[in-house]
CSV table of C-alpha atoms and ligand atoms in Angstrom, one decimal:
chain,number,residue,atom,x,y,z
D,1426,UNK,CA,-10.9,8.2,32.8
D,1427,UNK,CA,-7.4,9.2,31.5
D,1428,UNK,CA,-5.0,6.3,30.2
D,1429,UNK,CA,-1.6,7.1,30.1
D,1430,UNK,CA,-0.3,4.6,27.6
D,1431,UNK,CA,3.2,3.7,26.9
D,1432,UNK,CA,4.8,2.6,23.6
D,1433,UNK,CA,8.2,2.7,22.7
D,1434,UNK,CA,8.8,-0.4,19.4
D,1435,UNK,CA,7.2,-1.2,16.2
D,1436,UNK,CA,4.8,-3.9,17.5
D,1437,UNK,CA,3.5,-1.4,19.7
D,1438,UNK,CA,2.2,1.0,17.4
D,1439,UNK,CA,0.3,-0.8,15.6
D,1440,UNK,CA,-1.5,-2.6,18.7
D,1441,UNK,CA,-2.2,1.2,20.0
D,1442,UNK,CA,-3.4,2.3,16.7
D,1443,UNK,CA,-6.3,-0.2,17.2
D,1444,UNK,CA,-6.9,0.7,21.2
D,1445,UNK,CA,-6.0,4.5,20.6
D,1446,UNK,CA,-9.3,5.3,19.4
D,1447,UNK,CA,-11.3,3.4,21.6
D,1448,UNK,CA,-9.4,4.8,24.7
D,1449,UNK,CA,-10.3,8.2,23.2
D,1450,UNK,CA,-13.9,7.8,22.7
D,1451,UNK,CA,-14.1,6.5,26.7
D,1452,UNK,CA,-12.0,8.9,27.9
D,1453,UNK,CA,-9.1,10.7,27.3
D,1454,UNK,CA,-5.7,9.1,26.7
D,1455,UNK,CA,-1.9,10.4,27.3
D,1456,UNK,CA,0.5,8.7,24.6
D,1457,UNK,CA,3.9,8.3,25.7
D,1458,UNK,CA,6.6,7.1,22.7
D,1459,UNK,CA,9.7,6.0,24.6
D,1460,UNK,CA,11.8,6.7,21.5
D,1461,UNK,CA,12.9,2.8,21.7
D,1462,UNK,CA,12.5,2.5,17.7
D,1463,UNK,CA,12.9,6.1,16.3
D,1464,UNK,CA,14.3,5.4,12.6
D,1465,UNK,CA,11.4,6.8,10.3
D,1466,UNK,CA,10.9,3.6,8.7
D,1467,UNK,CA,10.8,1.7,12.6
D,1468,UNK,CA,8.4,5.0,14.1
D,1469,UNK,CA,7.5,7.5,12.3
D,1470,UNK,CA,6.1,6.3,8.8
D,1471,UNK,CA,3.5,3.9,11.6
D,1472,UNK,CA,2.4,6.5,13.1
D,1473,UNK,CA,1.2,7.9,9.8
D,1474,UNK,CA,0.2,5.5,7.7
D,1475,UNK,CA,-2.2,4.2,10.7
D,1476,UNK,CA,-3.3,7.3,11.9
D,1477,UNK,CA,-2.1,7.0,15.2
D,1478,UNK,CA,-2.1,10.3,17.5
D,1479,UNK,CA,0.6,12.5,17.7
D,1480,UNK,CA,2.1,11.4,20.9
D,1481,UNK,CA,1.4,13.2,24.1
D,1482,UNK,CA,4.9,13.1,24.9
D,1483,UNK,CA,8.3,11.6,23.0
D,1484,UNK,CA,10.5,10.1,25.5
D,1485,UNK,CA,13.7,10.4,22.9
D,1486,UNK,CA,15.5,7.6,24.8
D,1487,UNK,CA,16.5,5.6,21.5
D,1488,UNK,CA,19.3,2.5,21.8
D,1489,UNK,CA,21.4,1.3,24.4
D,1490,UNK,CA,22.2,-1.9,26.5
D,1491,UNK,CA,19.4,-2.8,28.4
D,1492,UNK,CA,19.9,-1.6,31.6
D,1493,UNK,CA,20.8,1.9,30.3
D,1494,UNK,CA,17.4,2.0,28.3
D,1495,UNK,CA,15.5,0.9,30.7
D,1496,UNK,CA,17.0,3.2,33.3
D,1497,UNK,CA,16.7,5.9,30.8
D,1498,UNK,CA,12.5,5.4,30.3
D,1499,UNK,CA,12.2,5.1,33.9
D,1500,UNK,CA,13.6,8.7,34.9
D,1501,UNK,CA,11.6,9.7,31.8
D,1502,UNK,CA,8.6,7.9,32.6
D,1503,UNK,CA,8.0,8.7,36.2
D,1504,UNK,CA,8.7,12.4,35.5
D,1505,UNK,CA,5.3,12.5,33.3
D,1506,UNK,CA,3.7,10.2,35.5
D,1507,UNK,CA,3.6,12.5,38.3
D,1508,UNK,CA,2.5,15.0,36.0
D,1509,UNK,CA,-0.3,13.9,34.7
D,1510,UNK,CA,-1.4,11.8,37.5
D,1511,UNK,CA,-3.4,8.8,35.6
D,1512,UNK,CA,-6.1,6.6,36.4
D,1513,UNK,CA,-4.1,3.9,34.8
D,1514,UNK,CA,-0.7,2.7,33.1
D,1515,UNK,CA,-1.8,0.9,29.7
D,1516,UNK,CA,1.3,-1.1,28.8
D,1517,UNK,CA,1.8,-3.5,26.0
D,1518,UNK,CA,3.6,-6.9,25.4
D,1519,UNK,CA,6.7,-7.7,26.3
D,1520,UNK,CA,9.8,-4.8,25.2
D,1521,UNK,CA,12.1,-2.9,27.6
D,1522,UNK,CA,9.6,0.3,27.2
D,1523,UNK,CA,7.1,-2.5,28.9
D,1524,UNK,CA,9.0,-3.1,31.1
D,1525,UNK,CA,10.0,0.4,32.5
D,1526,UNK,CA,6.7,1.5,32.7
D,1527,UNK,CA,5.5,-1.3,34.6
D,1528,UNK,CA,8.0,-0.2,37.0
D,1529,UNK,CA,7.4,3.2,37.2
D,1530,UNK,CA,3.5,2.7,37.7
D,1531,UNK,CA,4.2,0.3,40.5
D,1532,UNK,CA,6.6,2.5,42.1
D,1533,UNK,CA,4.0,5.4,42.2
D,1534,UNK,CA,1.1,3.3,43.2
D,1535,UNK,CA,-0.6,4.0,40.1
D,1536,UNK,CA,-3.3,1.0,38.9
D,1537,UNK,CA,-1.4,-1.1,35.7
D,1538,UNK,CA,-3.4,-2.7,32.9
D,1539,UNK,CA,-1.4,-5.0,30.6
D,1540,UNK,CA,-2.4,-6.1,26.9
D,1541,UNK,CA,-1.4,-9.0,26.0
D,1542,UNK,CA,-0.3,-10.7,29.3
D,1543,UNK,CA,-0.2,-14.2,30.4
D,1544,UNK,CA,2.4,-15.0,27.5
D,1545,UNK,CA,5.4,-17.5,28.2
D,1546,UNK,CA,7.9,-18.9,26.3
D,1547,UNK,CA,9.8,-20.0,29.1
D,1548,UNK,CA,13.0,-19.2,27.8
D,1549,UNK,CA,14.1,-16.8,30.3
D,1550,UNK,CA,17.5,-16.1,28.4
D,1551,UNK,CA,15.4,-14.1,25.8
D,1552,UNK,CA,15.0,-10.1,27.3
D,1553,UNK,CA,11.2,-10.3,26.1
D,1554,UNK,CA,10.8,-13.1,28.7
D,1555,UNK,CA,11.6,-11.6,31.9
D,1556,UNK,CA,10.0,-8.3,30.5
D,1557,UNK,CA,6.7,-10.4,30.1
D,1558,UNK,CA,7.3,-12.0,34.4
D,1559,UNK,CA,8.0,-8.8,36.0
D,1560,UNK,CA,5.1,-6.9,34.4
D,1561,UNK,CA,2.0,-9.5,34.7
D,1562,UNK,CA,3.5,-9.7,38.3
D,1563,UNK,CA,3.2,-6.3,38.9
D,1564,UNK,CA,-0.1,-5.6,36.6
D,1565,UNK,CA,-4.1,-4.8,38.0
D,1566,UNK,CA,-5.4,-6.0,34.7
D,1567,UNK,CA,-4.1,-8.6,32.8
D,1568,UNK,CA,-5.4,-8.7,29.5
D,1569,UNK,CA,-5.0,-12.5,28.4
D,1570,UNK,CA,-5.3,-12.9,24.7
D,1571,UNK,CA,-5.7,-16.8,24.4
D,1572,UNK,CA,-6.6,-19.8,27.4
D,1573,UNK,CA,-2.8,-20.4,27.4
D,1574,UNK,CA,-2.0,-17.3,28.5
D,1575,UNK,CA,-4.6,-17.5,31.6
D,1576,UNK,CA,-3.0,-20.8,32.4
D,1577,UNK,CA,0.5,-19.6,32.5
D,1578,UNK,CA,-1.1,-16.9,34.7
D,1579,UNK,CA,-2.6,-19.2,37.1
D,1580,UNK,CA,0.6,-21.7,37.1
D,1581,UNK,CA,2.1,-18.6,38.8
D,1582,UNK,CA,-0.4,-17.7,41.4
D,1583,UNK,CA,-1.6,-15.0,39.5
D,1584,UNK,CA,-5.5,-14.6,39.1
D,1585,UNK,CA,-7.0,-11.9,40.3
D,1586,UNK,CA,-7.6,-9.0,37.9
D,1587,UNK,CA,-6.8,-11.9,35.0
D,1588,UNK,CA,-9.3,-11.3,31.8
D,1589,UNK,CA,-9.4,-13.3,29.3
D,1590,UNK,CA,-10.5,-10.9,26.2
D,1591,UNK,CA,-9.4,-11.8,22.8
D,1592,UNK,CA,-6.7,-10.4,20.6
D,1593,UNK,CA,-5.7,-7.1,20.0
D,1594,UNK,CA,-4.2,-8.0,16.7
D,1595,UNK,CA,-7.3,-9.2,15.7
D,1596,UNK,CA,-8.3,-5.5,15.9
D,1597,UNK,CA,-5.7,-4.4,14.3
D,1598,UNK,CA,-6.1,-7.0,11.3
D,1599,UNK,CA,-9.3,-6.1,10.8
D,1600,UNK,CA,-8.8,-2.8,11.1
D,1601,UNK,CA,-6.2,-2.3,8.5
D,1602,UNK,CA,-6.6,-5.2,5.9
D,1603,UNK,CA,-8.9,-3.1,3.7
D,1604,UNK,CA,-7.0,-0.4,2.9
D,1605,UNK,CA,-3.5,-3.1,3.1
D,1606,UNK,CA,-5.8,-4.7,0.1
D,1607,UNK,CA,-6.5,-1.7,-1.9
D,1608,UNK,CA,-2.7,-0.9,-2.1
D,1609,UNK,CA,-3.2,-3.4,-5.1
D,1610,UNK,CA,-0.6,-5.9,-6.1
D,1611,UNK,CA,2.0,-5.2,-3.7
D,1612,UNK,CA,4.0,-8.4,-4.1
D,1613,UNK,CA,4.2,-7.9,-8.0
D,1614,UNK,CA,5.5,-4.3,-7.3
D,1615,UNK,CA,8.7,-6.0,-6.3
D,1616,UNK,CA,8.9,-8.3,-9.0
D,1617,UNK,CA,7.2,-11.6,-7.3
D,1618,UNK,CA,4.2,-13.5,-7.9
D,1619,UNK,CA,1.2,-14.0,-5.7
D,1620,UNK,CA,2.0,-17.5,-3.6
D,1621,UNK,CA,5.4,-18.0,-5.1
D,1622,UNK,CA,8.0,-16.1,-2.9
D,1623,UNK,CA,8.3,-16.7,1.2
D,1624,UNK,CA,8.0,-13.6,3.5
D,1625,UNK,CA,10.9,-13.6,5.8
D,1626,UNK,CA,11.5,-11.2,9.1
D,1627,UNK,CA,14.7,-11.7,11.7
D,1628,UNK,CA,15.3,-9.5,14.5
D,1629,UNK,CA,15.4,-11.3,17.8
D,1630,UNK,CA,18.7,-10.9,19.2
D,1631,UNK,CA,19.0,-14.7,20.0
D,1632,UNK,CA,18.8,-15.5,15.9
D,1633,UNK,CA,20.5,-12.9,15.0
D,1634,UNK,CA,23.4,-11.6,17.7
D,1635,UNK,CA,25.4,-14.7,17.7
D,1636,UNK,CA,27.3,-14.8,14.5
D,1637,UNK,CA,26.9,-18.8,14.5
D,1638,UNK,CA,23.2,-19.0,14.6
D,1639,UNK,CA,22.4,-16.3,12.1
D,1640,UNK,CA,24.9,-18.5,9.4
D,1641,UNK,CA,23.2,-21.0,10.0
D,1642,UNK,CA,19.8,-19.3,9.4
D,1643,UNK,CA,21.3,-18.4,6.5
D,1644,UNK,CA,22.7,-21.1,4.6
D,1645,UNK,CA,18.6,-22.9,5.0
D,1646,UNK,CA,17.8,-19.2,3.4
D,1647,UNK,CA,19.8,-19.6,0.5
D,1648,UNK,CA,19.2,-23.1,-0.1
D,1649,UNK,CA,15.1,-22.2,-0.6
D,1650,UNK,CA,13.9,-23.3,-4.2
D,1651,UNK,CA,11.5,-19.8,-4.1
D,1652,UNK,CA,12.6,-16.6,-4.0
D,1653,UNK,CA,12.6,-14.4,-0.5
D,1654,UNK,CA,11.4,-11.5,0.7
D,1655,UNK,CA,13.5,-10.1,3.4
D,1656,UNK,CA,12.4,-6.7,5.4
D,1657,UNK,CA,15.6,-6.4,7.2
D,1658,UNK,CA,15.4,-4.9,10.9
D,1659,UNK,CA,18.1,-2.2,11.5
D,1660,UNK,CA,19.5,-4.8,13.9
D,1661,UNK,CA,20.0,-7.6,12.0
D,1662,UNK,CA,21.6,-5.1,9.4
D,1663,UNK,CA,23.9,-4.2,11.9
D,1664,UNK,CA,25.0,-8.5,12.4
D,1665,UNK,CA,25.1,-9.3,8.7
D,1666,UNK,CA,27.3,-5.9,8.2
D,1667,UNK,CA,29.5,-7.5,10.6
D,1668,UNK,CA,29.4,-10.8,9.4
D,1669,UNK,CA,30.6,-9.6,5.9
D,1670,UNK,CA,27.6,-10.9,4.3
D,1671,UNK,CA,25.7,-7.1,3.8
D,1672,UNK,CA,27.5,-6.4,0.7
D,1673,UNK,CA,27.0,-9.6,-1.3
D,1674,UNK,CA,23.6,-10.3,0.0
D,1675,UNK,CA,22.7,-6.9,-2.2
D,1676,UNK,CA,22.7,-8.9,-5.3
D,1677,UNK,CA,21.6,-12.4,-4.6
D,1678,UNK,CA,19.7,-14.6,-6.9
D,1679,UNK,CA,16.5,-15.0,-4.4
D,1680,UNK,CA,17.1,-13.4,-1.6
D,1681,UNK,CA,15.6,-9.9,-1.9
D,1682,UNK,CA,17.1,-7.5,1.0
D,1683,UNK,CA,14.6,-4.1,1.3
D,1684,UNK,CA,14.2,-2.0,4.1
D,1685,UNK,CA,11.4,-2.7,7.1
D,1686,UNK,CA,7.5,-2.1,5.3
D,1687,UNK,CA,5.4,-0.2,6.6
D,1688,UNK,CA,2.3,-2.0,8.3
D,1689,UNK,CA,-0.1,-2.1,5.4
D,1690,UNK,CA,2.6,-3.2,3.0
D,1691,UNK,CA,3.6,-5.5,5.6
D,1692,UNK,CA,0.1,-7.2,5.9
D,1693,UNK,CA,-0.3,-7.2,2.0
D,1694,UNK,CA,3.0,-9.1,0.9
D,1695,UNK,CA,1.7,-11.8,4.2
D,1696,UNK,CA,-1.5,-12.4,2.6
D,1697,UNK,CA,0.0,-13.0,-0.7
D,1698,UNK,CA,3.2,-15.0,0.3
D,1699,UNK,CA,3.7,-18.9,-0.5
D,1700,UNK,CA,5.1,-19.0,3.5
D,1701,UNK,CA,6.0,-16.6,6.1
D,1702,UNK,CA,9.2,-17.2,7.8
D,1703,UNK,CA,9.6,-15.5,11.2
D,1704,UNK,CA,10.8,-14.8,14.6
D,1705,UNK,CA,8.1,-12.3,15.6
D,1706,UNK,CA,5.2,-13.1,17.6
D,1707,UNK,CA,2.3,-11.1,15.8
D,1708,UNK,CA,3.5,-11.9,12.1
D,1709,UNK,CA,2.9,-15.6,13.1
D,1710,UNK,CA,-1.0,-14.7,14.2
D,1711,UNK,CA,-1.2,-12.5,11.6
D,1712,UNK,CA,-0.2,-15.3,9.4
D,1713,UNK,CA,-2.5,-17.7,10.7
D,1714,UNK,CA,-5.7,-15.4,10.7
D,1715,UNK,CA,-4.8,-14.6,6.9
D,1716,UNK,CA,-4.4,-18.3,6.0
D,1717,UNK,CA,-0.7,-17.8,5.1
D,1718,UNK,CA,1.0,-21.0,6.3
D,1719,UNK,CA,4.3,-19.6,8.6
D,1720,UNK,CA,7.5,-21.4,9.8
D,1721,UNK,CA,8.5,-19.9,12.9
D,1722,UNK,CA,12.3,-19.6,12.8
D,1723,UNK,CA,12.5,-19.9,16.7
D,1724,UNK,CA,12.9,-23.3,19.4
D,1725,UNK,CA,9.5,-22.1,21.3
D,1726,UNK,CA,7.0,-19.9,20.7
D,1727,UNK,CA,4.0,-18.1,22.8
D,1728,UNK,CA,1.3,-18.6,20.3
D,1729,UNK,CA,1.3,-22.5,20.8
D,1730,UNK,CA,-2.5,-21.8,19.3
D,1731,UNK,CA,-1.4,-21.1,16.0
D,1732,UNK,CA,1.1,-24.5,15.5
D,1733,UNK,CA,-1.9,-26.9,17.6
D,1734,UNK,CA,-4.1,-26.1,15.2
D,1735,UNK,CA,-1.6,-26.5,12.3
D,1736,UNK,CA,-0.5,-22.9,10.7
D,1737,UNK,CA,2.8,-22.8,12.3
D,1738,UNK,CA,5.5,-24.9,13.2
D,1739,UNK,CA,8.8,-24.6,14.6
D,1740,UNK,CA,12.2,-24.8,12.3
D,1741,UNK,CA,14.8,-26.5,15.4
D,1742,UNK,CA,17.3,-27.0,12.8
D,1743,UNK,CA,17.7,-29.4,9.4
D,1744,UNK,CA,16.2,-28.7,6.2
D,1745,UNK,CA,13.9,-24.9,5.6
D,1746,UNK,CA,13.3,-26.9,1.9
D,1747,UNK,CA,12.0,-29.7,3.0
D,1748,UNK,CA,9.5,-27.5,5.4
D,1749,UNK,CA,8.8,-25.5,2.7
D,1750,UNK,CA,8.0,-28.5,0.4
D,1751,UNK,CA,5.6,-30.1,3.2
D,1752,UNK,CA,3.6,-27.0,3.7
D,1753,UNK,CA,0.0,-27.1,2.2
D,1754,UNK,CA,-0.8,-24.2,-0.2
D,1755,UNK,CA,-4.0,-23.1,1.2
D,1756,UNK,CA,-5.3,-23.0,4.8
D,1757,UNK,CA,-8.6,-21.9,6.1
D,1758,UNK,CA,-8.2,-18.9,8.4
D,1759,UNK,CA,-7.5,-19.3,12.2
D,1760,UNK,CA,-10.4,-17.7,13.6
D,1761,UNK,CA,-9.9,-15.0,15.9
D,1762,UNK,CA,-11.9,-12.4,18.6
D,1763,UNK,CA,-11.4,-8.8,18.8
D,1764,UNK,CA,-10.1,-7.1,22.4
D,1765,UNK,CA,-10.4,-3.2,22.1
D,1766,UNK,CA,-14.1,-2.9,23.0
D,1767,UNK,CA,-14.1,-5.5,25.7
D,1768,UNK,CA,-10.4,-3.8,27.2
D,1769,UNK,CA,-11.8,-0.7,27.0
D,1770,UNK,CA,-15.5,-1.6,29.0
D,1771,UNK,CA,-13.3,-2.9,31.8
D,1772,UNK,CA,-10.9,-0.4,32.2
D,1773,UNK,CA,-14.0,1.7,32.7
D,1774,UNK,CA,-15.8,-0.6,35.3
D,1775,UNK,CA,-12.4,-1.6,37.3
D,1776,UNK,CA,-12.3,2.6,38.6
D,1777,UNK,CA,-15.8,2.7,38.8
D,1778,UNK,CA,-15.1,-0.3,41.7
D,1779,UNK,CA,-12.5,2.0,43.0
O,100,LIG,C1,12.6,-4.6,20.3
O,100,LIG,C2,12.1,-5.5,21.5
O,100,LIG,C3,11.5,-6.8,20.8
O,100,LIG,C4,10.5,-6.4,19.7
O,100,LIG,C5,11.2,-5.5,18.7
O,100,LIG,C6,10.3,-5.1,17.6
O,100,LIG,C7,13.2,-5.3,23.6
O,100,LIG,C8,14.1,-6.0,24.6
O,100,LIG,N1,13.1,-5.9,22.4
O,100,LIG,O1,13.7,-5.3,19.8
O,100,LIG,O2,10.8,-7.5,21.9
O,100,LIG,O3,10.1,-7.6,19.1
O,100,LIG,O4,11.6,-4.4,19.4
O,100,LIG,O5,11.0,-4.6,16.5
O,100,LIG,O6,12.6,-4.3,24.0
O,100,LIG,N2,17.7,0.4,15.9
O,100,LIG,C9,17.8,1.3,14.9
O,100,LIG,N3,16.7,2.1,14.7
O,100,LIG,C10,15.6,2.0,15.4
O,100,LIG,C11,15.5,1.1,16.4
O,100,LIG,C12,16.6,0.2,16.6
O,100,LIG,O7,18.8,1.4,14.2
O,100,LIG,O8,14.6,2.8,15.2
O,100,LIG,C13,18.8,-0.6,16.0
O,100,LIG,C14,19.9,-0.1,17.0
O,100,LIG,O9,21.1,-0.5,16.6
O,100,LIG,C15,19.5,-0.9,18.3
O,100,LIG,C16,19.0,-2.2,17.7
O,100,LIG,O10,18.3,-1.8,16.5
O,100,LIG,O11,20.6,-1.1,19.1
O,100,LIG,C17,18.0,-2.9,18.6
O,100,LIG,O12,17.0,-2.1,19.0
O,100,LIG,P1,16.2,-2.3,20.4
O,100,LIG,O13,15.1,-1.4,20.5
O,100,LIG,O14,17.2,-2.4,21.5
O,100,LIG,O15,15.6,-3.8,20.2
O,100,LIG,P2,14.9,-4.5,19.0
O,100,LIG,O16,15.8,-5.5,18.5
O,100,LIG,O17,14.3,-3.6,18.1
C-alpha cells in the first residue's frame, strides 16, 4: 500500500506525526509539505521536535490569497501525483493544502481518505468551512472523529465509505504528553504559576482580519484579573502591527506576547493553565482531554462534544472576566478514543476490496 499524504499547516503536522508511523509500518508512505506554513517556528521546529519524516517532497508554495495558493498546490500536487501513482490521497482537516489535494486526487481518479471528516460549523463565510464540504464530498473514506460528525455526514447524503474511528488527536496526546511533561515546569520558565495564568491562541482570520473584532477581543484580554499567555500566530502579528497595538503590547502588565511554541511546550503550558482561550479546534480537545477548562473565543464551534459535556463554552461577546470567574478550577478529563490503528486497518482492507 503506498499513501501519499498531504500536509501543508501547523495542525497538520502534528496529526501526521501520530499516523506517520503507523502508515509506515503498513506500507510505505509519500509525505508531501505544501509549504503553506514554512516559518521555522510554524514548520520546521514540528517536524523535529516530533520526529516527523523528512518530507518526501516540499511543495514550497508558502502565502497568498486563496485562490492563488490553492492554485499553486494543485499544479504542484498533481505533478507528484502522477509520479508516484498512489493507492490513496491521505488528507487532513480542513486548510487550503486539504483542500487542493482533494482536488487533485479526484481529478486523477485516485481513491481519497480524509481524517477528520464529517466536521461543520456551518458558517460557510469561514475558508475552513467550504474546505471541510468540498473534500468529504469528494472523499472514499471519511474518517469521522465523533457521532456529530457522522450526522452532519448523513444530513448531506453522504454515507457510504463513512467510519466512525475516534480521534487522531487523541493519538497525538498520548503520544507526546510524556515527554511534553518531562520538559519540567514550563509555565514557571516564563515567569507564571501552575493554574494562575490563561493560555491564549488567535489566528482565524474572522477574529483577527477585521480590525473591529480583534479590538474588541482585546479590550476582554486586557480587562482579565490573571495574567496571559499569548503565542502569537504570524498572522495575527501582521493585524496587531497594523492596528498600532504591536509595539505597546511588548510591555504590558499581563499580557505576555511570545512567539508560536513548539508542540510539546504547547501541550505543557495547556495542562498547567487556569483556562485556555482559543479559536483553534484541536487546542479546545486538547483542552478538554487534559482537564483544562477552555473558553472558545469563536460564535460556533465543530467540537459541540467538548462544550455538551461542559469543558468549553463559547465567548459571543460581554464580559471574558466574568467567564473566567465562573469557570470551575478542576475538571475530570473528557475521555477520548485513539484513530491511527483503526485508520490504518481500513485503509488496508478498502484496496484489498478493490
Ligand atoms: C491556516 C489554515 C487554518 C489553520 C491554520 C493553522 C487555511 C485557509 N487556513 O491558517 O485552517 O487553522 O493554518 O495555523 O488553510 N505566515 C507566516 N509564516 C508561516 C505561515 C503563515 O508568516 O509560516 C503568515 C503569512 O502572512 C500568511 C498568514 O500568516 O499570509 C496566513 O497564513 P495561511 O497559511 O494563509 O493561513 P493561516 O492563518 O495560517
Amino acid at each position: 500500500m503506498l499513501v501519499l499524504s498531504i500536509v501543508g499547516a501547523r495542525p497538520q503536522f502534528v496529526k501526521a506525526a501520530a499516523f506517520s508511523p503507523v502508515l509506515r509500518r503498513m506500507g510505505r508512505e509519500f509525505l508531501v509539505h505544501t509549504g503553506q506554513h514554512y516559518d521555522a517556528k510554524m514548520s520546521g521546529d514540528f517536524f523535529r521536535d516530533l520526529a516527523l519524516p523528512e518530507p518526501e517532497a516540499n511543495l514550497g508554495i508558502g502565502s497568498g490569497p486563496h485562490g492563488q495558493q490553492t492554485g499553486a498546490m494543485l499544479v504542484a500536487l498533481e505533478k507528484v501525483a502522477l509520479d508516484i501513482r498512489p493507492d490513496w490521497i491521505l488528507i487532513y482537516g480542513d486548510t487550503n493544502s486539504t483542500l487542493a489535494g482533494a482536488l487533485v486526487a479526484a481529478k486523477l481518479l485516485i481513491p481519497l481518505a480524509h481524517v477528520e471528516a464529517g466536521l461543520r460549523s456551518f458558517n460557510r463565510a469561514m475558508p475552513e468551512e467550504i474546505n471541510r464540504v468540498v473534500a468529504d464530498r469528494l472523499s472514499d473514506l471519511l474518517f469521522c472523529p465523533t457521532d456529530t460528525a457522522v450526522t452532519n455526514l448523513r444530513n448531506e447524503g453522504i454515507t457510504e465509505g463513512v467510519h466512525r474511528v475516534g480521534d487522531i488527536m487523541v493519538d497525538v496526546v498520548r503520544t507526546f504528553l510524556p515527554a511534553a511533561q518531562a520538559l519540567g515546569d514550563v509555565p514557571g520558565q516564563r515567569g507564571l504559576k501552575a493554574g494562575e495564568y490563561a493560555y491564549l491562541t488567535l489566528h482565524r482570520a474572522e477574529n483577527v482580519d477585521p480590525p473591529d473584532r480583534l479590538r474588541a477581543i482585546l479590550m476582554e484580554l486586557e480587562r482579565l484579573p490573571i495574567p496571559v499567555l499569548w503565542t502569537v500566530h504570524p498572522r495575527t502579528r501582521g493585524a496587531l502591527e497594523r492596528l498600532g497595538r504591536w509595539e505597546d503590547l511588548q510591555a504590558h502588565p499581563t499580557l505576555h506576547l511570545v512567539e508560536p511554541l513548539g508542540y510539546l511546550e504547547n501541550l505543557a503550558v495547556l495542562r498547567q493553565a487556569r483556562l485556555l482561550l482559543t479559536d483553534s479546534g484541536g487546542l479546545q480537545k486538547e483542552a478538554a482531554w487534559l482537564g483544562t477548562p477552555c473558553v472558545t473565543l469563536r460564535n460556533e464551534t465543530e467540537w459541540i462534544e467538548t462544550v455538551q459535556g461542559g469543558w468549553n463554552r463559547l465567548w459571543t461577546g460581554g464580559s471574558l472576566a466574568a467567564m473566567l470567574e465562573a469557570t470551575p478550577k478542576t475538571l475530570s478529563p473528557m475521555p477520548g478514543e485513539p484513530a491511527a490503528e483503526r485508520m490504518g486497518e481500513i485503509l488496508q482492507a478498502a484496496l484489498g476490496n478493490r
